[in-house]
Amino acid sequence: MAEPNVVTKEDLVESAKRCIVEKGINKLTLKSVGEGAGVTQGTVYYHFKTKDKLMIEIVNDMCESSWNHLENVNKESKDQGFKWIKTALQSAYERHTKNSFYHHLFLSLITTGLNNDDVRGQMGDLLKYENEVLQKQIQSFIGTDELYGISTEIWSVLWNALIDGLAIQTLMVEDLDIEKVYEGIELLLVKKMDNM
């Protein structure tokens, strides 16, 4: 077994992701994460204290990786708006597939946050982070702080809420054709960009 000071929080987050992919979200425990990382449950507890804190770290890690990728796409693209929209929608769509565990974790934490001030605060911080990054991305390709008289701050909140709302629909409505929904969103956004 590895020594506690040898394993990092990042190692444990990766172990937790593997556990979820291999065994499902319901089998995620501090013990299973420790076993996957070759350490004791106590070592995982030392880093996270609760399963909720571990789940928040997983969601934060996935969220930050996704937004960093989108920021890089925006920086590298000559046709920033269209490419960024397509990449952002593809990233969101992949989180809405039945096999994706991101929104299962995210929505579980939102539900927990309704009765847990610490979790609510951390999830609120995550949503603020997402809104700020999204606002910055929108401003970078429209070149202004308003679109159709609405601030980019409000647009970022609306689009973020739309994606999270679609996650609820995907998880709860069995026959929802999420692929067609995303095709419609892309068509709407690209037409709006063409008219700008």
PDB file of N, CA, C and O in Angstrom, residues 151-190:
ATOM      1  N   SER A 151     -27.439  42.104 -20.900  1.00  0.00           N
ATOM      2  CA  SER A 151     -26.019  42.006 -20.550  1.00  0.00           C
ATOM      3  C   SER A 151     -25.509  40.572 -20.731  1.00  0.00           C
ATOM      4  O   SER A 151     -26.265  39.603 -20.591  1.00  0.00           O
ATOM      5  N   THR A 152     -24.216  40.465 -21.020  1.00  0.00           N
ATOM      6  CA  THR A 152     -23.607  39.142 -21.163  1.00  0.00           C
ATOM      7  C   THR A 152     -23.624  38.386 -19.834  1.00  0.00           C
ATOM      8  O   THR A 152     -23.632  37.159 -19.820  1.00  0.00           O
ATOM      9  N   GLU A 153     -23.671  39.118 -18.730  1.00  0.00           N
ATOM     10  CA  GLU A 153     -23.792  38.457 -17.423  1.00  0.00           C
ATOM     11  C   GLU A 153     -25.110  37.679 -17.343  1.00  0.00           C
ATOM     12  O   GLU A 153     -25.139  36.524 -16.919  1.00  0.00           O
ATOM     13  N   ILE A 154     -26.188  38.305 -17.779  1.00  0.00           N
ATOM     14  CA  ILE A 154     -27.499  37.645 -17.767  1.00  0.00           C
ATOM     15  C   ILE A 154     -27.528  36.500 -18.777  1.00  0.00           C
ATOM     16  O   ILE A 154     -28.038  35.413 -18.488  1.00  0.00           O
ATOM     17  N   TRP A 155     -26.972  36.725 -19.976  1.00  0.00           N
ATOM     18  CA  TRP A 155     -26.916  35.647 -20.975  1.00  0.00           C
ATOM     19  C   TRP A 155     -26.192  34.423 -20.425  1.00  0.00           C
ATOM     20  O   TRP A 155     -26.628  33.284 -20.637  1.00  0.00           O
ATOM     21  N   SER A 156     -25.084  34.648 -19.715  1.00  0.00           N
ATOM     22  CA  SER A 156     -24.320  33.505 -19.198  1.00  0.00           C
ATOM     23  C   SER A 156     -25.136  32.706 -18.187  1.00  0.00           C
ATOM     24  O   SER A 156     -25.122  31.473 -18.202  1.00  0.00           O
ATOM     25  N   VAL A 157     -25.867  33.395 -17.331  1.00  0.00           N
ATOM     26  CA  VAL A 157     -26.713  32.702 -16.354  1.00  0.00           C
ATOM     27  C   VAL A 157     -27.821  31.921 -17.074  1.00  0.00           C
ATOM     28  O   VAL A 157     -28.105  30.762 -16.742  1.00  0.00           O
ATOM     29  N   LEU A 158     -28.444  32.551 -18.074  1.00  0.00           N
ATOM     30  CA  LEU A 158     -29.519  31.882 -18.808  1.00  0.00           C
ATOM     31  C   LEU A 158     -29.036  30.618 -19.521  1.00  0.00           C
ATOM     32  O   LEU A 158     -29.686  29.567 -19.464  1.00  0.00           O
ATOM     33  N   TRP A 159     -27.890  30.716 -20.212  1.00  0.00           N
ATOM     34  CA  TRP A 159     -27.390  29.550 -20.943  1.00  0.00           C
ATOM     35  C   TRP A 159     -26.921  28.453 -19.999  1.00  0.00           C
ATOM     36  O   TRP A 159     -27.137  27.274 -20.259  1.00  0.00           O
ATOM     37  N   ASN A 160     -26.312  28.843 -18.900  1.00  0.00           N
ATOM     38  CA  ASN A 160     -25.888  27.852 -17.916  1.00  0.00           C
ATOM     39  C   ASN A 160     -27.110  27.132 -17.332  1.00  0.00           C
ATOM     40  O   ASN A 160     -27.107  25.906 -17.173  1.00  0.00           O
ATOM     41  N   ALA A 161     -28.165  27.887 -17.025  1.00  0.00           N
ATOM     42  CA  ALA A 161     -29.394  27.298 -16.498  1.00  0.00           C
ATOM     43  C   ALA A 161     -30.063  26.395 -17.540  1.00  0.00           C
ATOM     44  O   ALA A 161     -30.616  25.341 -17.196  1.00  0.00           O
ATOM     45  N   LEU A 162     -29.992  26.790 -18.809  1.00  0.00           N
ATOM     46  CA  LEU A 162     -30.560  25.967 -19.876  1.00  0.00           C
ATOM     47  C   LEU A 162     -29.875  24.601 -19.922  1.00  0.00           C
ATOM     48  O   LEU A 162     -30.543  23.561 -19.954  1.00  0.00           O
ATOM     49  N   ILE A 163     -28.547  24.595 -19.882  1.00  0.00           N
ATOM     50  CA  ILE A 163     -27.805  23.332 -19.956  1.00  0.00           C
ATOM     51  C   ILE A 163     -28.104  22.463 -18.739  1.00  0.00           C
ATOM     52  O   ILE A 163     -28.350  21.254 -18.862  1.00  0.00           O
ATOM     53  N   ASP A 164     -28.115  23.069 -17.544  1.00  0.00           N
ATOM     54  CA  ASP A 164     -28.410  22.286 -16.338  1.00  0.00           C
ATOM     55  C   ASP A 164     -29.860  21.801 -16.333  1.00  0.00           C
ATOM     56  O   ASP A 164     -30.148  20.684 -15.898  1.00  0.00           O
ATOM     57  N   GLY A 165     -30.774  22.609 -16.847  1.00  0.00           N
ATOM     58  CA  GLY A 165     -32.167  22.179 -16.960  1.00  0.00           C
ATOM     59  C   GLY A 165     -32.330  21.024 -17.928  1.00  0.00           C
ATOM     60  O   GLY A 165     -33.119  20.096 -17.687  1.00  0.00           O
ATOM     61  N   LEU A 166     -31.581  21.057 -19.013  1.00  0.00           N
ATOM     62  CA  LEU A 166     -31.618  19.934 -19.960  1.00  0.00           C
ATOM     63  C   LEU A 166     -31.076  18.660 -19.314  1.00  0.00           C
ATOM     64  O   LEU A 166     -31.530  17.563 -19.635  1.00  0.00           O
ATOM     65  N   ALA A 167     -30.118  18.812 -18.407  1.00  0.00           N
ATOM     66  CA  ALA A 167     -29.597  17.639 -17.693  1.00  0.00           C
ATOM     67  C   ALA A 167     -30.706  16.971 -16.890  1.00  0.00           C
ATOM     68  O   ALA A 167     -30.832  15.740 -16.887  1.00  0.00           O
ATOM     69  N   ILE A 168     -31.522  17.770 -16.229  1.00  0.00           N
ATOM     70  CA  ILE A 168     -32.644  17.213 -15.463  1.00  0.00           C
ATOM     71  C   ILE A 168     -33.597  16.483 -16.404  1.00  0.00           C
ATOM     72  O   ILE A 168     -34.022  15.357 -16.130  1.00  0.00           O
ATOM     73  N   GLN A 169     -33.907  17.112 -17.525  1.00  0.00           N
ATOM     74  CA  GLN A 169     -34.811  16.472 -18.493  1.00  0.00           C
ATOM     75  C   GLN A 169     -34.224  15.163 -19.013  1.00  0.00           C
ATOM     76  O   GLN A 169     -34.927  14.163 -19.130  1.00  0.00           O
ATOM     77  N   THR A 170     -32.929  15.164 -19.318  1.00  0.00           N
ATOM     78  CA  THR A 170     -32.288  13.951 -19.841  1.00  0.00           C
ATOM     79  C   THR A 170     -32.358  12.821 -18.829  1.00  0.00           C
ATOM     80  O   THR A 170     -32.601  11.665 -19.182  1.00  0.00           O
ATOM     81  N   LEU A 171     -32.132  13.153 -17.561  1.00  0.00           N
ATOM     82  CA  LEU A 171     -32.137  12.129 -16.519  1.00  0.00           C
ATOM     83  C   LEU A 171     -33.540  11.643 -16.179  1.00  0.00           C
ATOM     84  O   LEU A 171     -33.716  10.501 -15.757  1.00  0.00           O
ATOM     85  N   MET A 172     -34.553  12.479 -16.367  1.00  0.00           N
ATOM     86  CA  MET A 172     -35.897  12.145 -15.901  1.00  0.00           C
ATOM     87  C   MET A 172     -36.868  11.742 -17.017  1.00  0.00           C
ATOM     88  O   MET A 172     -37.807  11.004 -16.764  1.00  0.00           O
ATOM     89  N   VAL A 173     -36.663  12.243 -18.230  1.00  0.00           N
ATOM     90  CA  VAL A 173     -37.578  11.940 -19.331  1.00  0.00           C
ATOM     91  C   VAL A 173     -36.912  10.884 -20.210  1.00  0.00           C
ATOM     92  O   VAL A 173     -35.985  11.179 -20.962  1.00  0.00           O
ATOM     93  N   GLU A 174     -37.406   9.678 -20.089  1.00  0.00           N
ATOM     94  CA  GLU A 174     -36.743   8.541 -20.718  1.00  0.00           C
ATOM     95  C   GLU A 174     -36.638   8.635 -22.237  1.00  0.00           C
ATOM     96  O   GLU A 174     -35.623   8.286 -22.824  1.00  0.00           O
ATOM     97  N   ASP A 175     -37.663   9.131 -22.899  1.00  0.00           N
ATOM     98  CA  ASP A 175     -37.643   9.142 -24.368  1.00  0.00           C
ATOM     99  C   ASP A 175     -37.276  10.503 -24.963  1.00  0.00           C
ATOM    100  O   ASP A 175     -37.498  10.753 -26.140  1.00  0.00           O
ATOM    101  N   LEU A 176     -36.674  11.376 -24.160  1.00  0.00           N
ATOM    102  CA  LEU A 176     -36.246  12.679 -24.672  1.00  0.00           C
ATOM    103  C   LEU A 176     -35.133  12.479 -25.701  1.00  0.00           C
ATOM    104  O   LEU A 176     -34.139  11.800 -25.426  1.00  0.00           O
ATOM    105  N   ASP A 177     -35.300  13.069 -26.872  1.00  0.00           N
ATOM    106  CA  ASP A 177     -34.271  12.990 -27.907  1.00  0.00           C
ATOM    107  C   ASP A 177     -33.327  14.178 -27.732  1.00  0.00           C
ATOM    108  O   ASP A 177     -33.457  15.210 -28.398  1.00  0.00           O
ATOM    109  N   ILE A 178     -32.376  14.027 -26.825  1.00  0.00           N
ATOM    110  CA  ILE A 178     -31.472  15.127 -26.476  1.00  0.00           C
ATOM    111  C   ILE A 178     -30.613  15.537 -27.657  1.00  0.00           C
ATOM    112  O   ILE A 178     -30.239  16.707 -27.780  1.00  0.00           O
ATOM    113  N   GLU A 179     -30.333  14.611 -28.555  1.00  0.00           N
ATOM    114  CA  GLU A 179     -29.552  14.951 -29.746  1.00  0.00           C
ATOM    115  C   GLU A 179     -30.295  15.977 -30.600  1.00  0.00           C
ATOM    116  O   GLU A 179     -29.715  16.961 -31.044  1.00  0.00           O
ATOM    117  N   LYS A 180     -31.579  15.783 -30.792  1.00  0.00           N
ATOM    118  CA  LYS A 180     -32.382  16.742 -31.572  1.00  0.00           C
ATOM    119  C   LYS A 180     -32.483  18.080 -30.847  1.00  0.00           C
ATOM    120  O   LYS A 180     -32.472  19.131 -31.483  1.00  0.00           O
ATOM    121  N   VAL A 181     -32.574  18.047 -29.517  1.00  0.00           N
ATOM    122  CA  VAL A 181     -32.628  19.290 -28.748  1.00  0.00           C
ATOM    123  C   VAL A 181     -31.352  20.090 -28.989  1.00  0.00           C
ATOM    124  O   VAL A 181     -31.392  21.295 -29.246  1.00  0.00           O
ATOM    125  N   TYR A 182     -30.205  19.417 -28.924  1.00  0.00           N
ATOM    126  CA  TYR A 182     -28.941  20.127 -29.137  1.00  0.00           C
ATOM    127  C   TYR A 182     -28.781  20.596 -30.573  1.00  0.00           C
ATOM    128  O   TYR A 182     -28.194  21.647 -30.820  1.00  0.00           O
ATOM    129  N   GLU A 183     -29.277  19.830 -31.523  1.00  0.00           N
ATOM    130  CA  GLU A 183     -29.252  20.299 -32.911  1.00  0.00           C
ATOM    131  C   GLU A 183     -30.055  21.585 -33.041  1.00  0.00           C
ATOM    132  O   GLU A 183     -29.653  22.520 -33.730  1.00  0.00           O
ATOM    133  N   GLY A 184     -31.206  21.656 -32.362  1.00  0.00           N
ATOM    134  CA  GLY A 184     -32.032  22.866 -32.390  1.00  0.00           C
ATOM    135  C   GLY A 184     -31.328  24.052 -31.746  1.00  0.00           C
ATOM    136  O   GLY A 184     -31.383  25.172 -32.263  1.00  0.00           O
ATOM    137  N   ILE A 185     -30.661  23.814 -30.623  1.00  0.00           N
ATOM    138  CA  ILE A 185     -29.923  24.900 -29.955  1.00  0.00           C
ATOM    139  C   ILE A 185     -28.808  25.408 -30.859  1.00  0.00           C
ATOM    140  O   ILE A 185     -28.623  26.619 -31.006  1.00  0.00           O
ATOM    141  N   GLU A 186     -28.076  24.497 -31.470  1.00  0.00           N
ATOM    142  CA  GLU A 186     -26.985  24.915 -32.359  1.00  0.00           C
ATOM    143  C   GLU A 186     -27.530  25.714 -33.534  1.00  0.00           C
ATOM    144  O   GLU A 186     -26.981  26.762 -33.884  1.00  0.00           O
ATOM    145  N   LEU A 187     -28.597  25.258 -34.124  1.00  0.00           N
ATOM    146  CA  LEU A 187     -29.201  25.973 -35.249  1.00  0.00           C
ATOM    147  C   LEU A 187     -29.624  27.381 -34.825  1.00  0.00           C
ATOM    148  O   LEU A 187     -29.346  28.360 -35.521  1.00  0.00           O
ATOM    149  N   LEU A 188     -30.263  27.484 -33.679  1.00  0.00           N
ATOM    150  CA  LEU A 188     -30.693  28.781 -33.165  1.00  0.00           C
ATOM    151  C   LEU A 188     -29.494  29.712 -32.947  1.00  0.00           C
ATOM    152  O   LEU A 188     -29.512  30.866 -33.371  1.00  0.00           O
ATOM    153  N   LEU A 189     -28.445  29.221 -32.311  1.00  0.00           N
ATOM    154  CA  LEU A 189     -27.278  30.057 -32.022  1.00  0.00           C
ATOM    155  C   LEU A 189     -26.532  30.471 -33.280  1.00  0.00           C
ATOM    156  O   LEU A 189     -26.112  31.603 -33.412  1.00  0.00           O
ATOM    157  N   VAL A 190     -26.363  29.541 -34.202  1.00  0.00           N
ATOM    158  CA  VAL A 190     -25.640  29.867 -35.429  1.00  0.00           C
ATOM    159  C   VAL A 190     -26.426  30.886 -36.250  1.00  0.00           C
ATOM    160  O   VAL A 190     -25.853  31.836 -36.788  1.00  0.00           O
TER     161      VAL A 190
END
